[in-house]
């Protein structure tokens, strides 16, 4: 007869294994499919694939796709989440491959179309992967491991870009490299995710219960503000560095952004467990406030590095805190709707609005400072809601 200790150890190992699988999914659908564009954006401009203005439009198409994907994901049920995770993986691989064969001569419309699809697959991927781990497998202890995958994907894709640019390769070739690597890694994870033994019932190791005071509406508004607040830095940081410090390899700055997100998921999860949702979310959003402000008040290498560390080290922490809270609210009040998807939808709306405002303000002022100021205000508002409502 298996002892409770042995059984608990086996369940813990299974949770870690599932967490690693989902981390790899998020590394690909988010780190590669969504954020590799940020690292390659300056080099696509340099290669004549698109202009700075076109790049902003293409980025907005990706955010619009994320919104549409999140809208679709609202209808995804937990038992179908593995299937949609696989669809998101394979769709991401296809989009990366298409980016490698598109050029400026073919028109910016096709770049917009592919980035739109990539955004949709990103949203479907993060929602379905989160539902699979949190709702279907009920492995809440693996939450930080799962979301650390996004930072790992950002860092890996960024360093591949740095290597490729240093070796003299163009942006189109590098998109192809990312596509091939993504396909190889996808094949590693698909079988374990999709072909789960259906007779195995999900089991969990007891962990501190999350009992948030946040209402569903407050969580959705707060998360939308967080999406608005971080995305301007996440979209334009490499370009800001390139404009201010043209001799600096921007890929390394973006890699710092991604690498800092990896341990931060574990740090913010621990803060959440120890101090509760109110203090964790408030501190998390205020950390991002400082990070965004640093890129305004210190437009030099130190300021940009600190901005990358703080915003990169907190934005996935927001996700790590909010997603289990969304699941807890849904379970606690028997909320009929997919709150994970609804929160992701609000986040995506914030991410669409912010670059459009940033682009408009840049045209008026030839500076990103006004947009970064508005991003700071949005994050402050989110922190106030977290402090008062959570």
XYZ file of N, CA, C and O in Angstrom, residues 177-355:
716
model
N 14.548 30.603 -38.294
C 15.209 29.846 -37.228
C 14.253 29.643 -36.055
O 14.144 28.540 -35.495
N 13.551 30.715 -35.683
C 12.581 30.627 -34.584
C 11.464 29.636 -34.916
O 11.007 28.885 -34.054
N 11.025 29.623 -36.180
C 9.953 28.713 -36.595
C 10.385 27.258 -36.468
O 9.633 26.417 -35.948
N 11.595 26.957 -36.924
C 12.084 25.575 -36.862
C 12.256 25.124 -35.415
O 11.838 24.028 -35.029
N 12.856 25.979 -34.591
C 13.055 25.631 -33.180
C 11.709 25.445 -32.479
O 11.528 24.519 -31.677
N 10.744 26.329 -32.785
C 9.422 26.223 -32.164
C 8.747 24.910 -32.533
O 8.111 24.263 -31.690
N 8.889 24.486 -33.784
C 8.269 23.225 -34.216
C 8.891 22.033 -33.495
O 8.182 21.133 -33.029
N 10.209 22.036 -33.363
C 10.902 20.945 -32.663
C 10.447 20.874 -31.202
O 10.130 19.795 -30.680
N 10.404 22.025 -30.539
C 9.997 22.052 -29.135
C 8.515 21.692 -28.973
O 8.124 21.056 -27.990
N 7.691 22.078 -29.942
C 6.264 21.744 -29.888
C 6.052 20.239 -29.925
O 5.217 19.686 -29.195
N 6.807 19.572 -30.784
C 6.675 18.123 -30.896
C 7.071 17.424 -29.598
O 6.576 16.341 -29.285
N 7.953 18.065 -28.826
C 8.378 17.492 -27.551
C 7.247 17.514 -26.516
O 7.176 16.655 -25.640
N 6.369 18.489 -26.621
C 5.375 18.680 -25.569
C 3.984 18.180 -25.943
O 3.184 17.848 -25.071
N 3.684 18.086 -27.238
C 2.318 17.789 -27.673
C 1.811 16.449 -27.158
O 0.699 16.339 -26.647
N 2.612 15.404 -27.267
C 2.117 14.085 -26.883
C 1.776 14.018 -25.392
O 0.735 13.484 -24.997
N 2.640 14.564 -24.568
C 2.386 14.530 -23.130
C 1.158 15.328 -22.734
O 0.441 14.970 -21.803
N 0.899 16.411 -23.457
C -0.255 17.251 -23.132
C -1.556 16.638 -23.620
O -2.540 16.550 -22.898
N -1.541 16.184 -24.867
C -2.781 15.803 -25.527
C -3.236 14.387 -25.166
O -4.421 14.106 -25.091
N -2.266 13.502 -24.965
C -2.615 12.111 -24.730
C -2.502 11.748 -23.247
O -1.848 10.797 -22.872
N -3.134 12.555 -22.419
C -3.208 12.242 -20.998
C -4.054 10.981 -20.811
O -5.028 10.752 -21.537
N -3.693 10.164 -19.832
C -4.504 8.990 -19.527
C -5.809 9.449 -18.881
O -5.810 10.010 -17.787
N -6.903 9.203 -19.563
C -8.180 9.738 -19.102
C -8.658 9.101 -17.800
O -9.500 9.656 -17.108
N -8.107 7.917 -17.475
C -8.546 7.291 -16.223
C -7.822 7.871 -15.015
O -8.180 7.589 -13.888
N -6.792 8.681 -15.275
C -6.078 9.307 -14.161
C -6.854 10.537 -13.683
O -7.033 11.491 -14.434
N -7.303 10.516 -12.459
C -8.010 11.659 -11.920
C -7.008 12.689 -11.400
O -6.015 12.336 -10.777
N -7.256 13.976 -11.669
C -6.349 14.999 -11.174
C -6.228 14.942 -9.656
O -7.222 14.810 -8.941
N -5.006 15.016 -9.176
C -4.762 15.024 -7.738
C -3.839 16.185 -7.414
O -2.972 16.548 -8.209
N -4.019 16.761 -6.257
C -3.211 17.913 -5.893
C -2.613 17.742 -4.509
O -3.155 17.050 -3.659
N -1.479 18.413 -4.313
C -0.904 18.516 -2.982
C -1.558 19.716 -2.315
O -1.716 20.766 -2.926
N -1.951 19.570 -1.058
C -2.615 20.679 -0.386
C -1.699 21.880 -0.336
O -0.522 21.783 -0.044
N -2.249 23.036 -0.668
C -1.493 24.282 -0.673
C -2.355 25.360 -0.048
O -3.572 25.209 0.069
N -1.753 26.478 0.379
C -2.535 27.542 1.001
C -3.670 27.993 0.088
O -3.449 28.276 -1.083
N -4.884 28.024 0.609
C -6.042 28.393 -0.212
C -5.998 29.881 -0.531
O -5.622 30.709 0.300
N -6.365 30.211 -1.774
C -6.452 31.602 -2.183
C -7.889 32.049 -1.977
O -8.813 31.492 -2.568
N -8.080 33.038 -1.087
C -9.426 33.518 -0.778
C -9.480 35.032 -1.007
O -9.435 35.822 -0.067
N -9.553 35.415 -2.268
C -9.522 36.847 -2.578
C -10.828 37.545 -2.236
O -11.908 36.952 -2.288
N -10.724 38.829 -1.887
C -11.904 39.651 -1.653
C -12.343 40.357 -2.934
O -13.433 40.916 -3.004
N -11.480 40.329 -3.936
C -11.781 40.979 -5.208
C -13.045 40.405 -5.835
O -13.260 39.194 -5.827
N -13.871 41.287 -6.377
C -14.993 40.820 -7.195
C -14.479 40.549 -8.606
O -13.387 40.996 -8.984
N -15.270 39.844 -9.387
C -14.884 39.548 -10.761
C -14.684 40.841 -11.552
O -13.706 40.983 -12.303
N -15.587 41.813 -11.376
C -15.489 43.070 -12.130
C -14.248 43.863 -11.761
O -13.576 44.427 -12.628
N -13.934 43.920 -10.462
C -12.741 44.654 -10.021
C -11.478 44.005 -10.574
O -10.548 44.701 -10.999
N -11.454 42.678 -10.568
C -10.292 41.965 -11.104
C -10.107 42.254 -12.593
O -8.994 42.501 -13.059
N -11.207 42.248 -13.331
C -11.142 42.490 -14.779
C -10.644 43.901 -15.073
O -9.785 44.111 -15.937
N -11.155 44.903 -14.340
C -10.716 46.293 -14.551
C -9.245 46.456 -14.198
O -8.462 47.048 -14.949
N -8.872 45.920 -13.058
C -7.477 46.008 -12.602
C -6.524 45.372 -13.619
O -5.473 45.933 -13.949
N -6.907 44.219 -14.123
C -6.047 43.492 -15.065
C -5.953 44.220 -16.408
O -4.920 44.217 -17.063
N -7.050 44.868 -16.800
C -7.019 45.679 -18.020
C -6.055 46.847 -17.889
O -5.299 47.167 -18.821
N -6.059 47.505 -16.724
C -5.121 48.610 -16.473
C -3.676 48.110 -16.479
O -2.772 48.791 -16.975
N -3.459 46.916 -15.927
C -2.114 46.335 -15.924
C -1.631 46.073 -17.349
O -0.467 46.322 -17.681
N -2.534 45.566 -18.198
C -2.176 45.326 -19.594
C -1.814 46.613 -20.305
O -0.835 46.671 -21.060
N -2.592 47.661 -20.057
C -2.305 48.972 -20.645
C -0.958 49.490 -20.156
O -0.164 50.023 -20.931
N -0.694 49.354 -18.861
C 0.479 49.975 -18.257
C 1.803 49.364 -18.663
O 2.789 50.082 -18.866
N 1.867 48.036 -18.817
C 3.163 47.424 -19.108
C 3.504 47.391 -20.588
O 4.674 47.396 -20.976
N 2.474 47.390 -21.466
C 2.714 47.057 -22.871
C 3.508 48.132 -23.616
O 4.210 47.825 -24.583
N 3.422 49.379 -23.186
C 4.181 50.425 -23.884
C 5.676 50.187 -23.718
O 6.451 50.260 -24.674
N 6.087 49.863 -22.494
C 7.494 49.512 -22.272
C 7.844 48.225 -23.005
O 8.894 48.122 -23.650
N 6.948 47.237 -22.946
C 7.222 45.951 -23.575
C 7.296 46.055 -25.096
O 7.965 45.249 -25.744
N 6.611 47.028 -25.674
C 6.618 47.197 -27.129
C 7.785 48.058 -27.598
O 8.433 47.745 -28.606
N 8.056 49.123 -26.873
C 8.968 50.135 -27.400
C 10.339 50.190 -26.730
O 11.201 50.965 -27.157
N 10.573 49.373 -25.701
C 11.860 49.465 -25.004
C 13.066 49.270 -25.940
O 13.997 50.083 -25.910
N 13.102 48.223 -26.769
C 14.246 48.093 -27.682
C 14.385 49.286 -28.624
O 15.508 49.727 -28.932
N 13.250 49.803 -29.095
C 13.296 50.968 -29.989
C 13.778 52.202 -29.235
O 14.570 52.999 -29.765
N 13.337 52.376 -27.986
C 13.814 53.492 -27.163
C 15.331 53.437 -27.004
O 16.028 54.450 -27.143
N 15.834 52.240 -26.698
C 17.277 52.060 -26.540
C 17.996 52.343 -27.846
O 19.033 53.015 -27.879
N 17.436 51.869 -28.953
C 18.065 52.046 -30.261
C 18.133 53.520 -30.652
O 19.116 53.975 -31.252
N 17.084 54.268 -30.310
C 17.058 55.692 -30.635
C 18.029 56.490 -29.766
O 18.708 57.405 -30.244
N 18.090 56.147 -28.482
C 18.933 56.898 -27.550
C 20.389 56.434 -27.568
O 21.307 57.240 -27.405
N 20.588 55.117 -27.748
C 21.935 54.529 -27.690
C 22.133 53.621 -28.902
O 22.077 52.396 -28.803
N 22.367 54.215 -30.089
C 22.416 53.423 -31.326
C 23.530 52.385 -31.367
O 23.460 51.450 -32.155
N 24.550 52.534 -30.534
C 25.671 51.580 -30.557
C 25.447 50.373 -29.651
O 26.254 49.442 -29.629
N 24.344 50.377 -28.905
C 24.066 49.284 -27.969
C 23.257 48.188 -28.674
O 22.355 48.478 -29.463
N 23.600 46.944 -28.409
C 22.843 45.823 -28.963
C 21.551 45.676 -28.158
O 21.562 45.207 -27.021
N 20.428 46.074 -28.773
C 19.160 46.117 -28.044
C 18.665 44.727 -27.659
O 17.865 44.582 -26.730
N 19.138 43.704 -28.350
C 18.706 42.347 -28.036
C 19.033 41.953 -26.611
O 18.257 41.240 -25.961
N 20.191 42.419 -26.106
C 20.578 42.076 -24.746
C 19.647 42.736 -23.723
O 19.324 42.141 -22.691
N 19.223 43.982 -24.005
C 18.292 44.672 -23.106
C 16.978 43.899 -23.037
O 16.411 43.682 -21.954
N 16.501 43.460 -24.193
C 15.243 42.719 -24.237
C 15.390 41.353 -23.572
O 14.450 40.851 -22.961
N 16.569 40.744 -23.694
C 16.813 39.461 -23.015
C 16.753 39.640 -21.501
O 16.254 38.760 -20.782
N 17.258 40.777 -21.000
C 17.171 41.076 -19.563
C 15.706 41.151 -19.143
O 15.310 40.635 -18.087
N 14.891 41.781 -19.978
C 13.450 41.874 -19.716
C 12.859 40.474 -19.549
O 12.121 40.198 -18.600
N 13.205 39.565 -20.473
C 12.669 38.210 -20.422
C 13.230 37.388 -19.277
O 12.484 36.698 -18.562
N 14.545 37.460 -19.089
C 15.173 36.660 -18.030
C 14.672 37.052 -16.646
O 14.495 36.193 -15.777
N 14.433 38.334 -16.435
C 13.956 38.772 -15.119
C 12.549 38.251 -14.832
O 12.157 38.116 -13.673
N 11.796 37.931 -15.893
C 10.437 37.408 -15.700
C 10.440 35.974 -15.183
O 9.467 35.538 -14.560
N 11.532 35.236 -15.430
C 11.565 33.819 -15.041
C 11.541 33.644 -13.519
O 10.615 33.040 -12.974
N 12.533 34.179 -12.770
C 12.478 34.003 -11.312
C 11.350 34.803 -10.665
O 10.859 34.439 -9.585
N 10.935 35.894 -11.335
C 9.925 36.760 -10.717
C 8.607 36.037 -10.493
O 7.884 36.333 -9.534
N 8.276 35.090 -11.354
C 7.024 34.347 -11.181
C 7.008 33.604 -9.853
O 5.984 33.564 -9.156
N 8.160 33.040 -9.485
C 8.264 32.318 -8.214
C 8.251 33.295 -7.040
O 7.641 33.027 -6.001
N 8.925 34.432 -7.208
C 8.976 35.444 -6.146
C 7.578 35.993 -5.863
O 7.135 36.057 -4.703
N 6.856 36.382 -6.936
C 5.532 36.978 -6.733
C 4.525 35.947 -6.240
O 3.616 36.281 -5.470
N 4.682 34.695 -6.659
C 3.808 33.635 -6.139
C 4.024 33.469 -4.633
O 3.052 33.335 -3.869
N 5.279 33.510 -4.196
C 5.589 33.371 -2.777
C 5.046 34.558 -1.984
O 4.491 34.389 -0.889
N 5.193 35.761 -2.535
C 4.649 36.963 -1.878
C 3.128 36.836 -1.759
O 2.531 37.181 -0.727
N 2.500 36.338 -2.828
C 1.046 36.166 -2.833
C 0.599 35.207 -1.723
O -0.349 35.482 -0.976
N 1.301 34.079 -1.617
C 0.955 33.069 -0.610
C 1.180 33.615 0.801
O 0.372 33.396 1.706
N 2.281 34.340 0.992
C 2.650 34.818 2.327
C 1.800 36.001 2.790
O 1.391 36.080 3.951
N 1.559 36.963 1.889
C 0.960 38.235 2.314
C -0.440 38.477 1.763
O -1.082 39.455 2.139
N -0.902 37.618 0.871
C -2.257 37.765 0.352
C -2.320 38.562 -0.936
O -1.371 39.225 -1.347
N -3.500 38.513 -1.553
C -3.696 39.133 -2.872
C -3.539 40.649 -2.825
O -2.940 41.256 -3.721
N -4.066 41.268 -1.780
C -4.037 42.735 -1.700
C -2.616 43.279 -1.766
O -2.297 44.123 -2.618
N -1.756 42.796 -0.885
C -0.397 43.330 -0.822
C 0.443 42.886 -2.014
O 1.281 43.644 -2.510
N 0.216 41.667 -2.479
C 0.994 41.164 -3.617
C 0.706 41.978 -4.875
O 1.631 42.416 -5.574
N -0.577 42.191 -5.172
C -0.930 42.937 -6.383
C -0.522 44.406 -6.284
O -0.038 44.990 -7.263
N -0.725 45.002 -5.121
C -0.346 46.413 -4.945
C 1.150 46.594 -5.151
O 1.593 47.484 -5.891
N 1.952 45.758 -4.496
C 3.411 45.843 -4.639
C 3.845 45.551 -6.067
O 4.759 46.206 -6.609
N 3.200 44.595 -6.707
C 3.557 44.229 -8.073
C 3.345 45.392 -9.035
O 4.213 45.715 -9.855
N 2.199 46.036 -8.944
C 1.892 47.139 -9.861
C 2.743 48.368 -9.567
O 3.157 49.083 -10.486
N 3.045 48.619 -8.288
C 3.917 49.746 -7.948
C 5.349 49.507 -8.433
O 6.056 50.461 -8.803
N 5.790 48.260 -8.436
C 7.111 47.930 -8.987
C 7.169 48.306 -10.471
O 8.167 48.857 -10.950
N 6.080 48.026 -11.190
C 6.035 48.390 -12.603
C 5.980 49.903 -12.792
O 6.533 50.434 -13.766
N 5.313 50.597 -11.868
C 5.291 52.065 -11.927
C 6.715 52.612 -11.900
O 7.096 53.461 -12.712
N 7.511 52.126 -10.954
C 8.909 52.575 -10.844
C 9.682 52.227 -12.116
O 10.445 53.041 -12.641
N 9.466 51.014 -12.642
C 10.165 50.590 -13.845
C 9.862 51.462 -15.042
O 10.770 51.847 -15.800
N 8.585 51.807 -15.231
C 8.204 52.668 -16.358
C 8.774 54.065 -16.170
O 9.290 54.681 -17.112
N 8.721 54.585 -14.949
C 9.223 55.947 -14.682
C 10.724 56.058 -14.914
O 11.223 57.106 -15.338
N 11.454 54.977 -14.630
C 12.909 55.020 -14.814
C 13.300 55.278 -16.263
O 14.294 55.950 -16.538
N 12.503 54.738 -17.213
C 12.825 54.978 -18.620
C 12.543 56.431 -19.020
O 13.017 56.894 -20.056
N 11.781 57.153 -18.171
C 11.518 58.584 -18.426
C 12.611 59.450 -17.799
O 13.181 60.331 -18.452
N 12.911 59.184 -16.531
C 13.811 60.071 -15.787
C 15.285 59.711 -15.964
O 16.160 60.520 -15.669
N 15.558 58.494 -16.447
C 16.950 58.073 -16.672
C 17.091 57.455 -18.065
O 17.235 56.240 -18.207
N 17.044 58.274 -19.137
C 17.137 57.743 -20.500
C 18.580 57.394 -20.885
O 19.144 57.920 -21.851
N 19.184 56.511 -20.089
C 20.550 56.058 -20.357
C 20.613 54.551 -20.117
O 19.602 53.919 -19.798
N 21.796 53.967 -20.265
C 21.920 52.521 -20.163
C 21.435 51.987 -18.808
O 20.717 50.992 -18.737
N 21.825 52.654 -17.724
C 21.416 52.204 -16.391
C 19.904 52.269 -16.235
O 19.263 51.331 -15.739
N 19.317 53.372 -16.681
C 17.869 53.536 -16.562
C 17.102 52.501 -17.353
O 16.123 51.926 -16.858
N 17.554 52.237 -18.579
C 16.847 51.260 -19.419
C 17.021 49.837 -18.878
O 16.094 49.019 -18.943
N 18.194 49.545 -18.354
C 18.412 48.216 -17.770
C 17.525 48.013 -16.541
O 16.908 46.957 -16.370
N 17.462 49.039 -15.683
C 16.614 48.946 -14.495
C 15.138 48.851 -14.876
O 14.358 48.125 -14.244
N 14.753 49.581 -15.923
C 13.380 49.505 -16.411
C 13.057 48.100 -16.898
O 11.997 47.543 -16.574
N 13.989 47.515 -17.654
C 13.802 46.149 -18.146
C 13.700 45.154 -16.992
O 12.870 44.240 -17.006
N 14.530 45.352 -15.971
C 14.521 44.451 -14.821
C 13.216 44.542 -14.037
O 12.626 43.527 -13.662
N 12.757 45.762 -13.785
C 11.585 45.950 -12.937
C 10.283 45.617 -13.655
O 9.424 44.916 -13.111
N 10.119 46.131 -14.892
C 8.887 45.821 -15.626
C 8.886 44.351 -16.054
O 7.889 43.645 -15.887
N 10.026 43.886 -16.569
C 10.128 42.475 -16.937
C 9.979 41.563 -15.734
O 9.422 40.469 -15.836
N 10.459 42.029 -14.583
C 10.388 41.223 -13.376
C 9.060 41.303 -12.651
O 8.904 40.709 -11.585
N 8.111 42.050 -13.206
C 6.815 42.193 -12.530
C 5.623 41.866 -13.419
O 4.594 41.431 -12.921
N 5.745 42.059 -14.749
C 4.546 41.919 -15.580
C 4.024 40.479 -15.599
O 2.808 40.252 -15.571
N 4.923 39.481 -15.618
C 4.448 38.097 -15.541
C 4.072 37.729 -14.108
O 3.308 36.798 -13.879
N 4.599 38.485 -13.146
C 4.161 38.320 -11.761
C 2.690 38.674 -11.614
O 1.959 38.031 -10.853
N 2.253 39.706 -12.359
C 0.830 40.067 -12.350
C -0.014 38.885 -12.808
O -1.032 38.549 -12.197
N 0.416 38.251 -13.886
C -0.317 37.096 -14.421
C -0.314 35.957 -13.403
O -1.336 35.299 -13.182
N 0.845 35.729 -12.781
C 0.985 34.638 -11.802
C 0.053 34.835 -10.615
O -0.467 33.861 -10.056
N -0.170 36.082 -10.235
C -1.087 36.375 -9.128
C -2.542 36.300 -9.586
O -3.389 35.685 -8.931
N -2.843 36.921 -10.728
C -4.232 37.111 -11.147
C -4.905 35.819 -11.609
O -6.076 35.572 -11.279
N -4.201 34.969 -12.351
C -4.866 33.794 -12.919
C -5.416 32.833 -11.843
O -6.570 32.400 -11.936
N -4.646 32.487 -10.798
C -5.239 31.653 -9.730
C -6.373 32.363 -8.995
O -7.326 31.721 -8.556
N -6.259 33.690 -8.864
C -7.334 34.458 -8.225
C -8.602 34.371 -9.070
O -9.711 34.188 -8.538
N -8.455 34.498 -10.386
C -9.605 34.384 -11.283
C -10.269 33.027 -11.146
O -11.498 32.918 -11.086
N -9.462 31.979 -11.076
C -10.009 30.627 -10.916
C -10.679 30.459 -9.555
O -11.725 29.824 -9.433
N -10.072 31.074 -8.509
C -10.643 30.989 -7.159
C -11.980 31.726 -7.073
O -12.926 31.249 -6.441
N -12.079 32.899 -7.715
C -13.343 33.646 -7.720
C -14.416 32.841 -8.432
O -15.549 32.724 -7.959
N -14.060 32.269 -9.577
C -15.014 31.465 -10.346
C -15.515 30.278 -9.524
O -16.708 29.999 -9.479
N -14.585 29.595 -8.871
C -14.961 28.423 -8.077
C -15.752 28.821 -6.833
O -16.712 28.153 -6.446
N -15.341 29.930 -6.205
C -15.950 30.339 -4.941
C -17.391 30.785 -5.065
O -18.209 30.529 -4.189
N -17.736 31.471 -6.162
C -19.102 31.987 -6.318
C -19.856 31.239 -7.403
O -20.917 31.655 -7.836
N -19.254 30.125 -7.846
C -19.857 29.322 -8.923
C -20.125 30.189 -10.146
O -21.197 30.142 -10.749
N -19.162 31.019 -10.471
C -19.253 31.937 -11.606
C -19.337 31.105 -12.883
O -18.465 30.308 -13.182
N -20.394 31.289 -13.650
C -20.602 30.443 -14.822
C -19.662 30.723 -15.972
O -19.475 29.884 -16.841
N -19.072 31.915 -16.005
C -18.253 32.305 -17.149
C -16.783 31.961 -16.923
O -16.336 31.789 -15.798
N -16.049 31.895 -18.005
C -14.624 31.602 -17.968
C -13.879 32.870 -17.554
O -13.531 33.698 -18.394
N -13.644 33.037 -16.256
C -13.071 34.276 -15.742
C -11.610 34.445 -16.154
O -11.137 35.570 -16.320
N -10.891 33.340 -16.329
C -9.514 33.423 -16.830
C -9.497 34.071 -18.202
O -8.691 34.961 -18.487
N -10.421 33.651 -19.071
C -10.495 34.215 -20.417
C -10.994 35.659 -20.396
O -10.503 36.500 -21.162
N -11.965 35.958 -19.524
C -12.483 37.330 -19.444
C -11.411 38.306 -18.960
O -11.308 39.436 -19.462
N -10.605 37.871 -17.983
C -9.502 38.711 -17.511
C -8.484 38.915 -18.628
O -7.973 40.032 -18.834
N -8.182 37.840 -19.357
C -7.253 37.941 -20.489
C -7.801 38.878 -21.553
O -7.047 39.629 -22.190
N -9.105 38.866 -21.744
C -9.754 39.762 -22.702
C -9.542 41.221 -22.297
O -9.190 42.068 -23.133
N -9.737 41.527 -21.009
C -9.520 42.892 -20.523
C -8.062 43.312 -20.697
O -7.757 44.443 -21.097
N -7.158 42.390 -20.411
C -5.720 42.641 -20.576
C -5.420 42.988 -22.024
O -4.657 43.914 -22.321
N -6.045 42.245 -22.951
C -5.780 42.469 -24.372
C -6.338 43.806 -24.845
O -5.734 44.462 -25.701
N -7.471 44.228 -24.291
C -8.027 45.537 -24.652
C -7.055 46.645 -24.239
O -6.795 47.586 -24.994
N -6.503 46.515 -23.026
C -5.501 47.483 -22.580
C -4.294 47.505 -23.491
O -3.738 48.578 -23.801
N -3.897 46.335 -23.974
C -2.719 46.239 -24.838
C -2.978 46.793 -26.236
O -2.038 47.173 -26.930
N -4.216 46.814 -26.673
C -4.544 47.400 -27.979
C -4.566 48.923 -27.887
O -4.014 49.625 -28.723
N -5.229 49.428 -26.863
C -5.406 50.875 -26.728
C -4.068 51.577 -26.516
O -3.796 52.634 -27.108
N -3.201 50.988 -25.683
C -1.958 51.657 -25.293
C -1.041 51.981 -26.480
O -0.578 53.130 -26.601
N -0.710 51.042 -27.375
C 0.171 51.385 -28.495
C -0.439 52.409 -29.442
O 0.281 53.226 -30.027
